[in-house]
Short mmCIF file of C-alpha atoms in Angstrom, two decimals:
data_model
loop_
_atom_site.label_atom_id
_atom_site.label_comp_id
_atom_site.label_asym_id
_atom_site.label_seq_id
_atom_site.Cartn_x
_atom_site.Cartn_y
_atom_site.Cartn_z
CA MET A 1 -76.75 290.27 94.99
CA ASN A 2 -72.92 290.19 94.35
CA TYR A 3 -71.65 288.34 91.48
CA ASN A 4 -69.27 286.50 93.81
CA SER A 5 -71.81 285.27 95.93
CA ASN A 6 -72.37 281.57 96.20
CA ALA A 7 -75.71 281.39 94.09
CA PRO A 8 -76.61 279.75 90.53
CA MET A 9 -75.43 281.93 87.32
CA LYS A 10 -78.91 281.73 86.21
CA TRP A 11 -80.13 283.86 89.23
CA LYS A 12 -77.51 286.39 88.45
CA LYS A 13 -78.42 286.86 84.94
CA SER A 14 -82.07 286.69 85.65
CA LEU A 15 -81.55 289.43 88.09
CA ILE A 16 -80.03 291.78 85.23
CA LYS A 17 -83.05 290.82 82.94
CA TYR A 18 -85.42 291.80 85.59
CA MET A 19 -84.04 295.11 86.15
CA LEU A 20 -83.88 296.03 82.44
CA LEU A 21 -87.50 294.84 82.04
CA ARG A 22 -88.41 296.85 85.12
CA ALA A 23 -86.78 299.98 83.59
CA TYR A 24 -88.44 299.17 79.93
CA ARG A 25 -91.92 299.07 81.42
CA LEU A 26 -91.65 302.10 83.42
CA SER A 27 -89.74 304.33 81.04
CA SER A 28 -92.10 306.67 78.72
CA SER A 29 -89.33 307.40 76.29
CA PHE A 30 -86.04 305.98 74.70
CA ASN A 31 -83.88 308.69 76.41
CA PHE A 32 -85.33 307.75 79.98
CA PHE A 33 -84.96 304.10 79.22
CA GLN A 34 -81.09 304.92 78.35
CA SER A 35 -80.69 306.90 81.51
CA GLU A 36 -82.13 303.84 83.76
CA VAL A 37 -79.94 301.45 81.47
CA GLY A 38 -76.96 303.49 82.86
CA LYS A 39 -77.70 303.41 86.42
CA ILE A 40 -78.23 299.75 86.27
CA ARG A 41 -74.91 299.00 84.44
CA ASP A 42 -73.18 301.09 87.33
CA MET A 43 -75.21 299.01 90.19
CA PHE A 44 -74.08 295.72 88.78
CA LEU A 45 -70.46 296.82 88.16
CA LEU A 46 -70.10 298.07 91.71
CA ASN A 47 -71.15 294.44 92.60
CA SER A 48 -68.63 292.74 90.66
CA TYR A 49 -70.39 291.80 87.43
CA PRO A 50 -68.39 291.49 84.54
CA SER A 51 -69.02 294.08 82.12
CA HIS A 52 -69.15 291.62 79.16
CA LEU A 53 -72.19 289.86 80.70
CA ILE A 54 -74.05 293.08 81.45
CA GLU A 55 -73.40 294.22 77.87
CA GLU A 56 -74.43 290.78 76.42
CA THR A 57 -77.59 290.48 78.57
CA LEU A 58 -78.43 294.18 77.42
CA ARG A 59 -77.94 293.29 73.81
CA ASN A 60 -80.14 290.08 73.97
CA PHE A 61 -82.98 291.94 75.78
CA THR A 62 -82.78 295.03 73.43
CA SER A 63 -82.97 292.50 70.45
CA HIS A 64 -85.68 290.50 71.89
CA HIS A 65 -87.98 293.45 72.73
CA ASN A 66 -87.09 295.32 69.53
CA ILE A 67 -85.86 298.40 71.49
CA ASP A 68 -84.56 301.37 69.46
CA GLU A 69 -85.15 304.99 69.48
CA ASN A 70 -87.53 305.28 66.54
CA GLY A 71 -91.27 304.49 67.96
CA PHE A 72 -90.08 303.73 71.32
CA LYS A 73 -92.59 305.94 73.02
CA CYS A 74 -95.40 304.92 70.99
CA ASP A 75 -94.73 301.22 71.58
CA ASN A 76 -94.11 301.93 75.14
CA VAL A 77 -97.64 303.45 75.62
CA ASP A 78 -99.11 300.04 74.23
CA LYS A 79 -96.84 298.03 76.12
CA THR A 80 -99.14 297.39 79.06
CA GLY A 81 -102.10 296.37 76.85
CA GLN A 82 -99.71 293.93 74.80
CA ASP A 83 -98.41 292.46 78.07
CA GLU A 84 -101.73 291.79 79.42
CA ALA A 85 -102.85 290.29 76.08
CA LEU A 86 -99.85 288.04 76.04
CA ASP A 87 -100.33 286.83 79.51
CA SER A 88 -104.00 285.93 78.81
CA THR A 89 -103.06 283.98 75.64
CA SER A 90 -100.09 282.26 77.09
CA GLU A 91 -101.59 281.62 80.72
CA ALA A 92 -102.97 278.30 79.70
CA LYS A 93 -99.69 277.09 77.75
CA VAL A 94 -97.49 278.05 80.62
CA ALA A 95 -99.63 276.27 83.17
CA ASP A 96 -99.76 273.19 80.66
CA LEU A 97 -96.04 273.09 80.57
CA GLU A 98 -95.45 273.86 84.37
CA SER A 99 -97.73 270.92 85.22
CA LYS A 100 -95.29 268.54 83.47
CA LYS A 101 -92.33 269.55 85.19
CA ILE A 102 -91.18 267.96 88.41
CA TYR A 103 -89.07 270.04 90.73
CA PHE A 104 -86.69 268.80 93.73
CA LYS A 105 -85.01 271.09 96.18
CA ILE A 106 -81.30 271.04 96.63
CA PRO A 107 -78.87 273.07 98.52
CA PHE A 108 -76.59 275.09 96.04
CA PHE A 109 -72.88 274.34 96.60
CA GLY A 110 -71.38 275.33 93.14
CA ARG A 111 -70.26 272.50 90.85
CA PRO A 112 -71.21 269.65 93.24
CA SER A 113 -74.94 270.85 93.00
CA ARG A 114 -74.90 271.13 89.33
CA THR A 115 -73.19 267.74 88.78
CA PHE A 116 -75.73 266.16 91.22
CA GLN A 117 -78.79 267.92 89.03
CA LYS A 118 -77.38 266.54 86.04
CA ARG A 119 -77.02 262.92 87.24
CA ILE A 120 -80.62 262.90 88.67
CA GLN A 121 -82.04 264.31 85.05
CA ASP A 122 -79.88 261.61 83.25
CA GLN A 123 -81.20 258.88 85.42
CA LEU A 124 -84.88 259.99 85.02
CA ARG A 125 -84.60 260.98 81.41
CA GLY A 126 -85.76 257.35 80.22
CA TYR A 127 -89.11 257.76 82.19
CA ASP A 128 -90.09 260.94 80.23
CA LEU A 129 -89.91 263.06 83.23
CA ASP A 130 -89.08 266.55 83.22
CA VAL A 131 -87.19 266.96 86.28
CA ARG A 132 -85.75 270.44 87.31
CA ALA A 133 -83.71 271.38 90.33
CA ALA A 134 -84.83 274.11 92.60
CA PHE A 135 -81.62 275.30 94.04
CA THR A 136 -81.61 276.93 97.61
CA THR A 137 -78.88 279.14 99.28
CA THR A 138 -78.11 279.82 102.73
CA LYS A 139 -76.91 283.04 104.32
CA VAL A 140 -73.50 283.00 106.46
CA SER A 141 -75.56 284.40 109.17
CA SER A 142 -77.46 281.26 109.54
CA TYR A 143 -73.92 279.28 110.27
CA PHE A 144 -72.80 281.82 112.92
CA CYS A 145 -73.53 285.29 114.32
CA LEU A 146 -71.85 287.89 112.42
CA LYS A 147 -71.73 290.37 115.15
CA SER A 148 -69.74 289.86 118.60
CA GLN A 149 -72.32 289.97 121.55
CA PRO A 150 -71.89 293.01 123.62
CA SER A 151 -71.45 292.82 127.35
CA VAL A 152 -74.31 292.26 129.74
CA LEU A 153 -72.41 295.25 131.37
CA PHE A 154 -73.93 297.54 128.84
CA LYS A 155 -77.52 296.52 129.09
CA ALA A 156 -79.95 299.16 130.64
CA GLY A 157 -83.23 298.61 132.56
CA VAL A 158 -82.29 295.71 134.74
CA VAL A 159 -82.85 294.39 138.15
CA TYR A 160 -79.52 293.21 139.45
CA ARG A 161 -77.96 291.40 142.42
CA PHE A 162 -74.76 291.89 144.27
CA THR A 163 -73.30 288.81 146.01
CA CYS A 164 -70.61 289.07 148.43
CA THR A 165 -67.34 286.90 147.44
CA ARG A 166 -66.89 285.59 151.07
CA ASP A 167 -70.75 285.16 152.10
CA GLU A 168 -72.85 284.46 149.48
CA SER A 169 -75.99 284.54 151.92
CA ILE A 170 -75.21 288.46 152.06
CA SER A 171 -76.57 289.95 148.84
CA TYR A 172 -78.15 292.98 147.54
CA ILE A 173 -80.82 293.74 144.87
CA GLY A 174 -81.61 296.65 143.03
CA GLU A 175 -82.74 298.44 139.85
CA THR A 176 -81.11 300.61 137.33
CA ARG A 177 -82.21 302.42 134.15
CA ARG A 178 -79.04 303.47 133.21
CA GLN A 179 -76.30 301.00 131.80
CA PHE A 180 -75.41 298.16 134.07
CA TYR A 181 -71.78 299.11 134.42
CA VAL A 182 -72.65 302.76 135.34
CA ARG A 183 -74.53 301.52 138.24
CA ILE A 184 -71.72 299.25 139.65
CA THR A 185 -69.36 302.33 139.37
CA ASP A 186 -71.77 304.25 141.67
CA HIS A 187 -71.69 301.25 144.36
CA CYS A 188 -67.60 300.80 143.94
CA THR A 189 -66.67 304.53 144.04
CA GLY A 190 -69.04 305.62 146.79
CA ARG A 191 -70.87 308.00 144.49
CA ASP A 192 -74.13 306.91 145.77
CA LYS A 193 -73.65 307.87 149.49
CA LYS A 194 -76.49 305.77 150.66
CA SER A 195 -75.17 302.55 149.01
CA ALA A 196 -75.06 299.57 151.34
CA VAL A 197 -72.99 297.83 148.88
CA PHE A 198 -70.09 300.30 149.07
CA ASN A 199 -70.44 300.06 152.80
CA HIS A 200 -70.14 296.24 152.85
CA MET A 201 -67.30 296.32 150.37
CA TYR A 202 -65.40 298.95 152.72
CA ASN A 203 -65.40 296.45 155.22
CA CYS A 204 -64.96 293.39 153.46
CA ASN A 205 -61.44 292.43 152.39
CA GLU A 206 -62.27 289.68 150.18
CA CYS A 207 -64.75 291.89 148.00
CA GLN A 208 -62.01 294.46 147.71
CA ASN A 209 -59.31 291.95 146.29
CA VAL A 210 -61.46 290.62 143.36
CA ASP A 211 -62.97 291.60 139.92
CA ILE A 212 -65.87 293.31 141.42
CA SER A 213 -68.12 293.12 138.28
CA LYS A 214 -68.07 289.38 138.83
CA SER A 215 -69.90 289.98 142.20
CA PHE A 216 -73.01 291.49 140.10
CA ASP A 217 -75.47 289.57 137.99
CA ILE A 218 -78.58 290.69 136.16
CA LEU A 219 -81.84 288.73 137.51
CA GLN A 220 -84.16 290.51 134.84
CA SER A 221 -84.40 292.75 131.97
CA CYS A 222 -87.67 294.95 132.35
CA ASP A 223 -89.37 297.63 130.85
CA MET A 224 -89.01 301.08 132.38
CA SER A 225 -92.54 301.22 133.36
CA ASN A 226 -92.56 297.91 135.68
CA ILE A 227 -88.77 297.81 136.44
CA CYS A 228 -89.71 299.01 140.16
CA THR A 229 -92.27 296.35 140.64
CA MET A 230 -90.11 293.47 139.42
CA GLU A 231 -87.39 294.64 141.67
CA ALA A 232 -89.95 294.50 144.73
CA ILE A 233 -91.02 291.07 143.52
CA LEU A 234 -87.29 289.83 143.55
CA ILE A 235 -86.59 291.39 146.93
CA ALA A 236 -89.59 289.77 148.41
CA LYS A 237 -88.48 286.40 146.97
CA HIS A 238 -84.76 286.54 147.87
CA ARG A 239 -84.75 288.56 150.96
CA PRO A 240 -81.38 290.22 150.56
CA LYS A 241 -79.69 291.07 153.64
CA LEU A 242 -78.13 294.29 152.42
CA ASN A 243 -81.37 295.87 151.43
CA ILE A 244 -81.92 297.70 154.88
CA GLN A 245 -82.14 301.08 153.66
CA LEU A 246 -85.69 300.75 151.84
CA GLY A 247 -87.85 300.99 154.85
CA PRO A 248 -89.73 298.50 156.91
CA GLY A 249 -90.56 296.44 153.90
CA ASN A 250 -87.11 296.17 152.75
CA GLY A 251 -88.10 297.44 149.34
CA THR A 252 -90.81 294.82 149.13
CA MET A 253 -93.46 297.42 148.82
CA VAL A 254 -93.97 299.43 145.57
CA SER A 255 -96.68 301.65 144.20
CA LEU A 256 -98.79 300.08 141.26
CA SER A 257 -100.20 302.13 138.48
CA LEU A 258 -103.68 301.02 137.51
CA TYR A 259 -105.06 301.86 134.08
CA GLY A 260 -108.61 301.88 133.50
CA GLY A 261 -110.35 299.97 130.24
#
C-alpha cells in the first residue's frame, strides 16, 4: 500500500506494525531481526512513507515488546508459547469487548469520511453505544478500465465473415487460428491463391474503394479443437454464396472427434 493511496492513516500504521511483528516472530536472533527491519524500512521508504513515521512506529514497537540485543534469542524461543498463553487468557476479554462494539460501514474519501464518523459517534454517545466506523476503499479499476481494449483484429482462433459492401447477400465464412488481421491480409493481397474473397474483391469496385477491414466481422471465438466444427455450423446456418470451393457441402461437413469415457 503506497502512502499516497486513498486509505485511512490507521491502515498504513498498522501495516508497518504487522511487518515488524512478523519479522520479530520469525527472527531467531537480534541480528536477524535488525536485518529484517532494514528491509522493511527500505520497502516503506520506496512506497513514499515518511521516515519519521517509520522510525516512530519502530521505537514504539521495540519499546512495547522490550526488544534489545541482550536476551533477545532466549526471549524469542519462548515467544510462541507466550503468545499462545496471552491469546488464551485474553480471548474472553477481547470477545466481550468486541460484543459491545457496533460497526457501520462507510466508504473512505478522506476528511469527509472522518467527519461523518465523528458526527455519528457524537450523536450516539448519549445512548451508551460504542460505535465504530469500518472504512472501505475502492480501487480505481472499479470505476474504469486501466488498460485500453485491443482491436478485434488481433484476436486469434475465430470464425469470421466477409460481407460485400455493394451487396450484403454476398458473403463468405471462414476460420483462422492465426490473428484475424493476418487472415484478412491473405484475402486482400491474394496470398491465398484459392481465396474466393480475393476473386470477388478483384471484380467488385465498391469493395476496392473502402476500408476492407470493415467488411470483415467475427462471428465466434473458439477453442482450436472445435473451430472447424463451429465454422461448419455457421456455414450451414447462413449459407454464404462465396463458400463454393469447399466441396458439395459448401463447408457444412466436417469430421468430429469422439472421445470415449
